[in-house]
Coordinates of N, CA and C in Angstrom, one line a residue:
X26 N 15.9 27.3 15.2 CA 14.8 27.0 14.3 C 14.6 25.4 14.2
X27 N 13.4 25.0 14.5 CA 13.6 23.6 14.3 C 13.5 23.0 13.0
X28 N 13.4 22.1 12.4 CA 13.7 21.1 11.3 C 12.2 20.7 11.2
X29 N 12.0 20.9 9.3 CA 10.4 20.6 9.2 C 10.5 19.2 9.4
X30 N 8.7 18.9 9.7 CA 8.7 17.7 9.5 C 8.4 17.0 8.1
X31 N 9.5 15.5 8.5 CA 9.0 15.0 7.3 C 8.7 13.6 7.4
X32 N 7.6 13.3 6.1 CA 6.9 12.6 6.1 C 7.1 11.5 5.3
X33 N 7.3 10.0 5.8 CA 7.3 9.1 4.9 C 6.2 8.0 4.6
X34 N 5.3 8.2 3.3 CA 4.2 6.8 3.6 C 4.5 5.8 2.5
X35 N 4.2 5.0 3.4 CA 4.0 3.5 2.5 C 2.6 2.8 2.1
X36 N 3.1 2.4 0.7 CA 1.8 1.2 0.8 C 2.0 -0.1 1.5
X37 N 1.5 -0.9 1.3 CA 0.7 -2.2 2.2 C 1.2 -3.1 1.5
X38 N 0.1 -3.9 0.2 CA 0.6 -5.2 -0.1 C 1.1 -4.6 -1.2
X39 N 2.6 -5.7 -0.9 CA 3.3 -5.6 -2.3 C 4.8 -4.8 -2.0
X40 N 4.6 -4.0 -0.5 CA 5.4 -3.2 -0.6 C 6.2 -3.5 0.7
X41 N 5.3 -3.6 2.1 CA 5.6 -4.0 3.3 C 5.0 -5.4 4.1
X42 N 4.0 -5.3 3.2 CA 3.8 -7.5 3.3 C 3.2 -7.9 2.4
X43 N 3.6 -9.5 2.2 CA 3.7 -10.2 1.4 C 2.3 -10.8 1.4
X44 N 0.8 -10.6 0.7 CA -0.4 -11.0 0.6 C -1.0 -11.0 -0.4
X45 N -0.4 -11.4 -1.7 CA -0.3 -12.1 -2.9 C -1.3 -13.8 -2.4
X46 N -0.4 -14.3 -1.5 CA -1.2 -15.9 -1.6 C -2.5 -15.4 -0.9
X47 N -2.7 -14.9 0.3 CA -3.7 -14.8 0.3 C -4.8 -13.6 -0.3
X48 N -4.6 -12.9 -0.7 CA -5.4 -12.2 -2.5 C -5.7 -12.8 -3.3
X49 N -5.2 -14.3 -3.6 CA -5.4 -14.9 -4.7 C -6.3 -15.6 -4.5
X50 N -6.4 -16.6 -2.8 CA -7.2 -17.2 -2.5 C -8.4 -16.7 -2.4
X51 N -8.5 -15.2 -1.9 CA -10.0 -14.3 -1.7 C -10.5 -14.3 -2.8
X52 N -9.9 -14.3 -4.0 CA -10.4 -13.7 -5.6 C -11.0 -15.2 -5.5
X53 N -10.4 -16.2 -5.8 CA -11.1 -17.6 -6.2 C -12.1 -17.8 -5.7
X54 N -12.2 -17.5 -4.3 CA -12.9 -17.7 -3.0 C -14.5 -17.1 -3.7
X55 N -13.9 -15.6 -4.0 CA -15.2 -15.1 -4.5 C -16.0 -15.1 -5.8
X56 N -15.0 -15.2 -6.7 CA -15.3 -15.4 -8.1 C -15.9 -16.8 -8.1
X57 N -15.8 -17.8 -7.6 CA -16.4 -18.7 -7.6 C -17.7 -18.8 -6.8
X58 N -18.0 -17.9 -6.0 CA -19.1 -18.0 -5.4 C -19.8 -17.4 -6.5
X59 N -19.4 -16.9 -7.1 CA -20.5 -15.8 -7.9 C -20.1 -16.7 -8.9
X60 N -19.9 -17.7 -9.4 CA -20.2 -18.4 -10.4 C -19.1 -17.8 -12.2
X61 N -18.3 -17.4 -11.2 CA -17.3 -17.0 -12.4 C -15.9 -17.5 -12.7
X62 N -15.7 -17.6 -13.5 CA -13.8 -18.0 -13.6 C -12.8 -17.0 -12.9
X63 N -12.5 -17.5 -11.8 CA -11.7 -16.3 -11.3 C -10.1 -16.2 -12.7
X64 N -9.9 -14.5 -12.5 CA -8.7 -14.0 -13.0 C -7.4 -15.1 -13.0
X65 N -6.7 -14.4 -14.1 CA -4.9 -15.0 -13.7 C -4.4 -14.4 -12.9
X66 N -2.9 -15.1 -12.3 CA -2.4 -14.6 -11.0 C -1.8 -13.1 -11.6
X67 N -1.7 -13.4 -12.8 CA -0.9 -11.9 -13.2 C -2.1 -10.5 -13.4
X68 N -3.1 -11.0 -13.8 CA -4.1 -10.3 -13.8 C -4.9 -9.4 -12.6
X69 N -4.7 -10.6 -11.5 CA -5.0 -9.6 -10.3 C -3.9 -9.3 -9.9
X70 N -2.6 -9.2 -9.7 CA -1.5 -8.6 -9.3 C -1.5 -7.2 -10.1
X71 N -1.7 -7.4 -11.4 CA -1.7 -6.2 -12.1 C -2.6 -4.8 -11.2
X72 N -3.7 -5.4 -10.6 CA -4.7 -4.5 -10.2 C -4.5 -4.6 -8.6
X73 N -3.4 -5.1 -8.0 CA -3.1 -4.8 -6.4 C -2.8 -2.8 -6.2
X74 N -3.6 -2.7 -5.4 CA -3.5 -1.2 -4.9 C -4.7 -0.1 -5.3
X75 N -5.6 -0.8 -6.1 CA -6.7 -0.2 -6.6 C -7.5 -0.3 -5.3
X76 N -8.7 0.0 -5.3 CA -9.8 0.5 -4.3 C -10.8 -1.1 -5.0
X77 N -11.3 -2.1 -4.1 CA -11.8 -3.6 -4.6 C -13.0 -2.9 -5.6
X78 N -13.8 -1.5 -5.6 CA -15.0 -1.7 -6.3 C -14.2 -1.2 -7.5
X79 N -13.2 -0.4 -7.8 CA -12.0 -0.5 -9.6 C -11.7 -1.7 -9.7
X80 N -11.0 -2.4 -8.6 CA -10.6 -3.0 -9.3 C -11.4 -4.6 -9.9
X81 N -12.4 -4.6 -9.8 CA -13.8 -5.2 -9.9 C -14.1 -5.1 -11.4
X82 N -14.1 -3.7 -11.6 CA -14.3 -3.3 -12.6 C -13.5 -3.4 -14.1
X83 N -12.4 -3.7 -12.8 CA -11.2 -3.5 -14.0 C -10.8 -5.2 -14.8
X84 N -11.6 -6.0 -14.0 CA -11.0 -7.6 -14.0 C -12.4 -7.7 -14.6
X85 N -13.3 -7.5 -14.2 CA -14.6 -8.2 -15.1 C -15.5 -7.1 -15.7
X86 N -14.7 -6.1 -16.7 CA -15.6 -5.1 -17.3 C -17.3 -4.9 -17.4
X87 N -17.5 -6.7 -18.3 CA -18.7 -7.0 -19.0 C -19.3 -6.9 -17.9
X88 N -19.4 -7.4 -16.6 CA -20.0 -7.8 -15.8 C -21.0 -6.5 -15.1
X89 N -22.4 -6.9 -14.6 CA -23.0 -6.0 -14.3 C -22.6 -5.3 -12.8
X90 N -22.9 -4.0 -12.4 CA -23.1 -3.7 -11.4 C -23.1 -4.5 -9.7
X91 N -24.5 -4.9 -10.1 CA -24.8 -5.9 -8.7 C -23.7 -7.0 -8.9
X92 N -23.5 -7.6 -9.8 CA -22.6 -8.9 -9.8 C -20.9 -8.6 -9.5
X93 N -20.8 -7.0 -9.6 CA -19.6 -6.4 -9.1 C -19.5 -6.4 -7.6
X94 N -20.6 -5.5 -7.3 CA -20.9 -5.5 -5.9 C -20.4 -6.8 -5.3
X95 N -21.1 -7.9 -5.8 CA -21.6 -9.5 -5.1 C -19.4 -10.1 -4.7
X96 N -18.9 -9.7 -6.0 CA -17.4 -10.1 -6.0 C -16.8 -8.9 -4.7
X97 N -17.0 -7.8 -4.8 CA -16.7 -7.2 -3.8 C -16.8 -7.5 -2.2
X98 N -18.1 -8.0 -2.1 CA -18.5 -8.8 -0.3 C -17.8 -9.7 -0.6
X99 N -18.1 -10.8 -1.5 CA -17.5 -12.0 -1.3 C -16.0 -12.1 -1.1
X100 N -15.3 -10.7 -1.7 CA -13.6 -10.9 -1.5 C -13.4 -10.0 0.2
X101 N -14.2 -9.6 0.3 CA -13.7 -9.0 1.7 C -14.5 -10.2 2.8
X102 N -14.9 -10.8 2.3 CA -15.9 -11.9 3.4 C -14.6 -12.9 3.4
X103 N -14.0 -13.4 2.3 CA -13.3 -14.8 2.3 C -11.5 -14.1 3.1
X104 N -11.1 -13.0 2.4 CA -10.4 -12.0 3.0 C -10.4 -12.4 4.5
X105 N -11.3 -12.1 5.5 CA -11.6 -11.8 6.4 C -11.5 -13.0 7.0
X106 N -11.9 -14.1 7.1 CA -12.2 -15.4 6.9 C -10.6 -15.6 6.9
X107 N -9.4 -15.6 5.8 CA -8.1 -15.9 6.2 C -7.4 -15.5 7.0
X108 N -7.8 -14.2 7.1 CA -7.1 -13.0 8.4 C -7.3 -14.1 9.8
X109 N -8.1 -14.3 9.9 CA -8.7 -15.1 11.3 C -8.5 -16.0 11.7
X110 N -8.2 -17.2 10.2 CA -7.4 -19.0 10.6 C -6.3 -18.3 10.5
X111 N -5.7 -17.4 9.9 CA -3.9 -17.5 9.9 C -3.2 -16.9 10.6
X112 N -3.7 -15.7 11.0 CA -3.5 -14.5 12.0 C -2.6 -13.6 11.3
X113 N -1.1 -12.9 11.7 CA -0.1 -12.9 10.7 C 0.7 -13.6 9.8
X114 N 0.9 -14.4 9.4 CA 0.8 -15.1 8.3 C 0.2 -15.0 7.3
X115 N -1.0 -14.6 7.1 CA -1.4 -14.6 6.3 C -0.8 -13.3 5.1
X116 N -0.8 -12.4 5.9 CA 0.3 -11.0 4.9 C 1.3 -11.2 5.8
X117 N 2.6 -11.7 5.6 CA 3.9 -11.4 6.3 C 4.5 -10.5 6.0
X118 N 5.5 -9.5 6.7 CA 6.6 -9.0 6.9 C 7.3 -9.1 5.6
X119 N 7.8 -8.2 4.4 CA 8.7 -8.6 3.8 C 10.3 -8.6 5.1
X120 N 11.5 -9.1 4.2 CA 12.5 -9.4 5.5 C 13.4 -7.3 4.9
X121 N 13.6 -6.8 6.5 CA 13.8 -5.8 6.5 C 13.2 -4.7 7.0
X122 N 11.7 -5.0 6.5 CA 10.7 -4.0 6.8 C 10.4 -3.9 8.1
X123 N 10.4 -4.7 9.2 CA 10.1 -4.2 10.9 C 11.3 -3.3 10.9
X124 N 12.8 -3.4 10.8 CA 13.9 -3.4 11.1 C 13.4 -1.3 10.9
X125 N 13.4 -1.1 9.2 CA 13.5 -0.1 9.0 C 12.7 0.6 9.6
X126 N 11.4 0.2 9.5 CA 10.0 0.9 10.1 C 10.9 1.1 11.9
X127 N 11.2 0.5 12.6 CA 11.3 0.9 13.8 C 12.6 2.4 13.8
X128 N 13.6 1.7 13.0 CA 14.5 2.5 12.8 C 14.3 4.1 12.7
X129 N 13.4 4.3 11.7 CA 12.1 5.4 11.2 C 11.6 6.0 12.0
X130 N 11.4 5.3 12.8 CA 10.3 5.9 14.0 C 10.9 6.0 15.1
X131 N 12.0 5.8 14.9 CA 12.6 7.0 16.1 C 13.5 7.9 15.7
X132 N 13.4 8.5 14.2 CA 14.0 9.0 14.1 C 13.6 10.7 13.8
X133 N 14.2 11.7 14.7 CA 13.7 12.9 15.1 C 13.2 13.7 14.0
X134 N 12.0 14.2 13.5 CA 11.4 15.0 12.8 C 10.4 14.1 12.0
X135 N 11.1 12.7 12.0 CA 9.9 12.3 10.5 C 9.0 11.4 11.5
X136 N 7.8 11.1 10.6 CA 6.8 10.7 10.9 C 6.4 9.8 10.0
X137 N 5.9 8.5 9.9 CA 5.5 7.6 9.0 C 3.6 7.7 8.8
X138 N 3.8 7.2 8.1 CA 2.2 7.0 7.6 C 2.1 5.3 6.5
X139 N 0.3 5.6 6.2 CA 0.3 4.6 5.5 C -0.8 5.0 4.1
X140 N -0.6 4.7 3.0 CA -2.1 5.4 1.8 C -1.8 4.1 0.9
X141 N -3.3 3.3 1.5 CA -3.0 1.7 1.1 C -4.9 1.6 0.4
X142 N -4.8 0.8 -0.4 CA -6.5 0.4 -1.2 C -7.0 -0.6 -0.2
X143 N -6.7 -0.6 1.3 CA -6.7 -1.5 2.1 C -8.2 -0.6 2.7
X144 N -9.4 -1.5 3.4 CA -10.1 -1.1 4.1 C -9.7 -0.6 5.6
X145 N -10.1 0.3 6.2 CA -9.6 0.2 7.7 C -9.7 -0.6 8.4
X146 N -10.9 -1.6 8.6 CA -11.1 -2.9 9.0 C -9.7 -3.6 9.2
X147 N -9.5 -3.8 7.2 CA -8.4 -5.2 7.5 C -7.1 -4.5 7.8
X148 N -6.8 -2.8 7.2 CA -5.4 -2.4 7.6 C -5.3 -2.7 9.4
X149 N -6.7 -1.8 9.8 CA -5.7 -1.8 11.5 C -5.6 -3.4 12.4
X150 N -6.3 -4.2 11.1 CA -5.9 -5.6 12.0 C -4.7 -6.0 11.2
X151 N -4.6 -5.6 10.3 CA -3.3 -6.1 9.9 C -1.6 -5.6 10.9
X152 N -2.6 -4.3 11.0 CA -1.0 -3.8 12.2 C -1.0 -4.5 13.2
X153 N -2.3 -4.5 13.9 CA -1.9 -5.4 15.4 C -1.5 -6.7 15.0
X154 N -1.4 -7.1 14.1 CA -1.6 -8.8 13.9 C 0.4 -8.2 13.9
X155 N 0.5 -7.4 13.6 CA 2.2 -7.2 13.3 C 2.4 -7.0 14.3
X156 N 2.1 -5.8 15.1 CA 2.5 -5.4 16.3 C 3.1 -3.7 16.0
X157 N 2.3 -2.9 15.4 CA 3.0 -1.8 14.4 C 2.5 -0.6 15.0
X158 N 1.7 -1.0 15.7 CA 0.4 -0.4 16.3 C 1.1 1.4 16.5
X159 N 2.4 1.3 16.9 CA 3.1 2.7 17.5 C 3.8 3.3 16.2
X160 N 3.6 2.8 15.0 CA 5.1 3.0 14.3 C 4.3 4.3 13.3
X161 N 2.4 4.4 12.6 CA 2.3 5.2 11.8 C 0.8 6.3 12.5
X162 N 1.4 7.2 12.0 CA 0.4 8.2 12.8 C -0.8 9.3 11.7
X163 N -0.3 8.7 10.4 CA -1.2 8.9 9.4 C -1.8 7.5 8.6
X164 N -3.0 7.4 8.8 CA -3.6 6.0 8.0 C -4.9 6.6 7.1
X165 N -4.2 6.2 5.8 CA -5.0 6.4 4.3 C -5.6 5.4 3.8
X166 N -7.0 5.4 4.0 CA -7.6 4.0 3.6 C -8.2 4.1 2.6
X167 N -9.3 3.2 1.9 CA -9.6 2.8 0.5 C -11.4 3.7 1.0
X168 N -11.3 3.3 2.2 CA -12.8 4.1 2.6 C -13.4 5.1 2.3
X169 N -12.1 6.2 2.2 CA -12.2 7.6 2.8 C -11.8 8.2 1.4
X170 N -11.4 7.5 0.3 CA -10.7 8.4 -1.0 C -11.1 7.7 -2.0
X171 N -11.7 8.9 -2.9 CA -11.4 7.9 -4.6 C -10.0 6.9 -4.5
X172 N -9.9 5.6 -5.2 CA -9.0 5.0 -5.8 C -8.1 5.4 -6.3
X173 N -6.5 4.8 -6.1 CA -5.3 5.4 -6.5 C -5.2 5.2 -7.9
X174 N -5.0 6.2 -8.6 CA -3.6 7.0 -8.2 C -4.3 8.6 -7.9
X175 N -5.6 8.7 -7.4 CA -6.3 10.0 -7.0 C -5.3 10.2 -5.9
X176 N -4.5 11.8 -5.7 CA -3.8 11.9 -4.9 C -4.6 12.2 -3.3
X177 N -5.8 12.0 -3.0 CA -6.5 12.2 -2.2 C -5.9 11.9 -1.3
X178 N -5.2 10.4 -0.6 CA -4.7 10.3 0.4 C -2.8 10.7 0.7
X179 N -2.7 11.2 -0.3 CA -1.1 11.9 0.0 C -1.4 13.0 0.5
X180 N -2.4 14.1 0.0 CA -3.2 15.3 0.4 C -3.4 15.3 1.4
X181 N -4.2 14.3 2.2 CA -4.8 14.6 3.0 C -3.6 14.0 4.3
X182 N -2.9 13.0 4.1 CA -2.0 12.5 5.0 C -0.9 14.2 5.4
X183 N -0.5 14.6 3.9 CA 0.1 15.9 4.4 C -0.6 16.8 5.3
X184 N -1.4 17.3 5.0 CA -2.7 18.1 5.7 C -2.5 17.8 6.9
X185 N -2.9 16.8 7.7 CA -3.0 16.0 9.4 C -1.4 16.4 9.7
X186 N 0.0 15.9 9.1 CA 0.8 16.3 9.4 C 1.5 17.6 9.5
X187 N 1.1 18.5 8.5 CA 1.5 19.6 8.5 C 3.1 19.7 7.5
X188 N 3.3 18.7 6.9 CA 4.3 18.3 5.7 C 4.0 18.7 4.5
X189 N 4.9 19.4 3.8 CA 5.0 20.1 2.4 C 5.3 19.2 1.4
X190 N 5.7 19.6 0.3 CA 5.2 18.4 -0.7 C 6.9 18.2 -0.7
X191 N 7.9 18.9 -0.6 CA 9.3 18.7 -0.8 C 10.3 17.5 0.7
X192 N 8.8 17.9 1.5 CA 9.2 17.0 2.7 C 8.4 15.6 2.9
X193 N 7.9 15.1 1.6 CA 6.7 14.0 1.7 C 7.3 13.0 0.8
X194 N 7.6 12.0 1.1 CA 7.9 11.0 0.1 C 6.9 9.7 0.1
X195 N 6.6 8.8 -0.9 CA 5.6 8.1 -1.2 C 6.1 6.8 -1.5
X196 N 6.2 5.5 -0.6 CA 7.0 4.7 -1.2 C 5.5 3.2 -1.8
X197 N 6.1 2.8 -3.2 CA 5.2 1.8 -3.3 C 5.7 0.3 -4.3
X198 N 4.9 0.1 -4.3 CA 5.5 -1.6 -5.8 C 4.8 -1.5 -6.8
X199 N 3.5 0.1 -7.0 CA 2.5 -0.6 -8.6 C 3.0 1.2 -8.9
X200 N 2.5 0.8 -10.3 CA 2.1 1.8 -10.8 C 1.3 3.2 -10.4
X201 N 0.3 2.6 -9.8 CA -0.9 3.3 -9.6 C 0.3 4.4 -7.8
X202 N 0.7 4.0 -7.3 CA 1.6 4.4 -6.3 C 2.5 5.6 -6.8
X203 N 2.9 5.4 -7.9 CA 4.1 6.3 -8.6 C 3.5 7.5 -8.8
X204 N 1.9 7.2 -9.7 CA 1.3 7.7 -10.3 C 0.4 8.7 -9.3
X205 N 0.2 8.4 -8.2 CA 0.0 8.7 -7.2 C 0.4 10.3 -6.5
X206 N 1.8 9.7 -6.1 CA 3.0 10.3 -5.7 C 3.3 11.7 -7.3
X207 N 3.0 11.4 -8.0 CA 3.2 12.3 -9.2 C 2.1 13.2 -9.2
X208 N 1.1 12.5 -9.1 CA 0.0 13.8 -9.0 C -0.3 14.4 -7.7
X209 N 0.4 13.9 -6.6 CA 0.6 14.7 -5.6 C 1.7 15.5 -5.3
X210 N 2.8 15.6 -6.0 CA 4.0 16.6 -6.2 C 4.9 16.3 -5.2
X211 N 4.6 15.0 -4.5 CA 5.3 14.2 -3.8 C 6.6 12.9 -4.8
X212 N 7.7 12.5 -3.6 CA 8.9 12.1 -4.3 C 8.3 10.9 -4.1
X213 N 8.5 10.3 -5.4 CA 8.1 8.5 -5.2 C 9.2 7.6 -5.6
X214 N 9.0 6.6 -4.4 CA 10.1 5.8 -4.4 C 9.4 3.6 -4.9
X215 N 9.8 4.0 -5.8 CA 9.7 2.2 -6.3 C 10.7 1.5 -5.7
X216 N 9.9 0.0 -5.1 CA 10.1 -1.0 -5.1 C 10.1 -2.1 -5.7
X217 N 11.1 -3.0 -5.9 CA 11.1 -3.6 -6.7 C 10.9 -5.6 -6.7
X218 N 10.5 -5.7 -5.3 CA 10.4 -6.7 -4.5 C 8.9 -6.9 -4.5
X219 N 7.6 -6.1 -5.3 CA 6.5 -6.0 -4.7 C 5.6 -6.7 -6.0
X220 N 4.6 -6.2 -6.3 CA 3.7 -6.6 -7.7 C 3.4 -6.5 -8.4
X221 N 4.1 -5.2 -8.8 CA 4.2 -4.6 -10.4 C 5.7 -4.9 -11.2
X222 N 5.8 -4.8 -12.7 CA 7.5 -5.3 -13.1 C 8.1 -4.4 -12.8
X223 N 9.0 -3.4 -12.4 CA 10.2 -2.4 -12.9 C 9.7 -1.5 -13.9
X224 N 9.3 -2.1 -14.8 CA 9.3 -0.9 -15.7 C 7.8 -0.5 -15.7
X225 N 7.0 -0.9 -15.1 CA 5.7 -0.3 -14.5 C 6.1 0.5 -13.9
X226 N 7.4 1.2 -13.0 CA 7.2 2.1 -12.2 C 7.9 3.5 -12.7
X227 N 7.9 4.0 -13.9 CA 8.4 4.3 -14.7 C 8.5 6.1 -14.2
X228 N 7.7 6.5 -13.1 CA 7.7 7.8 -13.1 C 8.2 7.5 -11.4
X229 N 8.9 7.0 -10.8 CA 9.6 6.6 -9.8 C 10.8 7.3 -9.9
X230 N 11.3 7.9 -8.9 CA 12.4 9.5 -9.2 C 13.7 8.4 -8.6
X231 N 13.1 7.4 -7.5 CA 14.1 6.8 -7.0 C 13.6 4.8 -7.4
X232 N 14.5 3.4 -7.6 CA 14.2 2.6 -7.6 C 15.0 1.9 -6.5
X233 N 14.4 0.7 -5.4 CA 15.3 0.2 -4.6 C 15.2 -1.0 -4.8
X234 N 15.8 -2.2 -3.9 CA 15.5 -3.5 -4.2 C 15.4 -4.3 -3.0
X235 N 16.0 -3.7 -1.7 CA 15.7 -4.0 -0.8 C 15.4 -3.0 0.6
X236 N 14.8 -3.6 1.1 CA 15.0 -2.0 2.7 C 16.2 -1.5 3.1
X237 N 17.1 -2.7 3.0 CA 18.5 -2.3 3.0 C 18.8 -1.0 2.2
X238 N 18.7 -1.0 0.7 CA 19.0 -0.1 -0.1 C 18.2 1.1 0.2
X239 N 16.8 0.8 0.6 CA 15.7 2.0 0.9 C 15.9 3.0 2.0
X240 N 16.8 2.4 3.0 CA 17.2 3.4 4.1 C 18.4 4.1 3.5
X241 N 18.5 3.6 2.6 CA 20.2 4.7 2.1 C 20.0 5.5 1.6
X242 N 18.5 5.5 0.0 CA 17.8 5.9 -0.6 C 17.3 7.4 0.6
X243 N 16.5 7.1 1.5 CA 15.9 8.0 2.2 C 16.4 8.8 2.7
X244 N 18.3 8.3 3.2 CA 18.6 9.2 3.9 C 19.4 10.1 2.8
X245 N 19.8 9.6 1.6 CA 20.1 10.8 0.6 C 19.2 11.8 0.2
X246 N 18.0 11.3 0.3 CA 16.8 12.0 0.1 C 16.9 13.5 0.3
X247 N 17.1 13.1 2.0 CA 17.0 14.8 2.7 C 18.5 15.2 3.2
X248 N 19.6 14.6 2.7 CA 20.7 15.1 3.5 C 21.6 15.6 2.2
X249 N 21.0 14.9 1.2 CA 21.8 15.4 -0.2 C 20.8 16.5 -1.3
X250 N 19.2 15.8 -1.7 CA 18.8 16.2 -1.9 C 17.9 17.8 -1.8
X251 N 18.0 17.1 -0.5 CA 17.3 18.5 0.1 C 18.0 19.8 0.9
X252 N 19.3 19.5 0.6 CA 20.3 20.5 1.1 C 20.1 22.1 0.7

């Protein structure tokens, strides 16, 4: 009898690259086109992993509609705009993450994925810009799903794979990830390297601190846990 498969996804920024500096510069970029005081740095980190039209909402409540919209183009226009002068650089590699992800992906039964507030646009350029292009075979975008923590894309990444909720693990750095992974009856694993504090990850079953620690994490997952 063969061995289910199992599924491991990750988020994006915060968790597998490092695109804090340039998030900050797209917010400025845009808030200022639109004639507004862009956010603190802590303020938009707070809101990394949301879907851009929440998290819009969530940084300039008062603000109308159309003037949400207006911050929305302008952060994926200046976004797009850095992608282009910096190539990868601009979101790097945290240090670990190629190492594991390859390690992962050859390893028999499991399958990686991704359920990121990232558009498809900038995720699949962000892989080639990596070179990742072979490593996930489920991609969960901000397009296709209400905003996290709506378990829509854990759902539906199961679904395509054919993975049960006891064989699905959800790894992230915010809140909204945990929260995620909880209302999809999926195992969530915090990181602690990413953009939320520690104790934002509060419904996290497992906490790591490095990939180092996250491949040990994983493999007790299913060799201890799931015995």
């Amino acid at each position: 009898m063969s061995a289910p498969l199992r599924l491991i996804l990750f988020d994006v920024d915060g968790t597998l690259v490092d695109s804090q500096a340039t998030i900050f510069a797209a917010m400025r970029a845009a808030f200022s086109a639109a004639g507004l005081e862009t956010p603190t740095r802590p303020a938009l980190l707070s809101g990394v992993g949301l879907s851009l039209p929440v998290l819009m909402k969530m940084l300039v409540p008062e603000a109308d509609e159309r003037t949400q919209d207006q911050l929305v183009t302008g952060y994926k226009e200046a976004y797009h705009d850095l992608r282009l002068t910096q190539g990868a650089a601009h979101s790097p590699l945290y240090p670990g993450a190629r190492g594991l992800l390859e390690q992962l992906s050859e390893t028999p039964d499991v399958l990686l994925g991704v359920a990121t507030g990232k558009s498809k646009r900038g995720l699949d350029q962000l892989i080639e810009a990596h070179g990742l292009e072979r490593m996930f075979v489920t991609r969960q975008v901000a397009d296709h799903h209400p905003s996290k923590p709506h378990p829509s894309m854990i759902d539906t990444a199961r679904s395509e794979i054919g993975a049960s909720q006891g064989d699905t693990v959800m790894i992230g750095d915010t809140s909204f990830d945990m929260q995620m992974a909880e209302a999809a009856g999926v195992a969530g694993i915090g990181v602690t390297w990413g953009y939320h504090p520690r104790d934002a990850l509060g419904s996290a079953q497992h906490m790591v601190e490095d990939f180092a620690q996250l491949a040990g994490v994983l493999n007790k997952f299913w060799t201890v846990d799931h015995e």
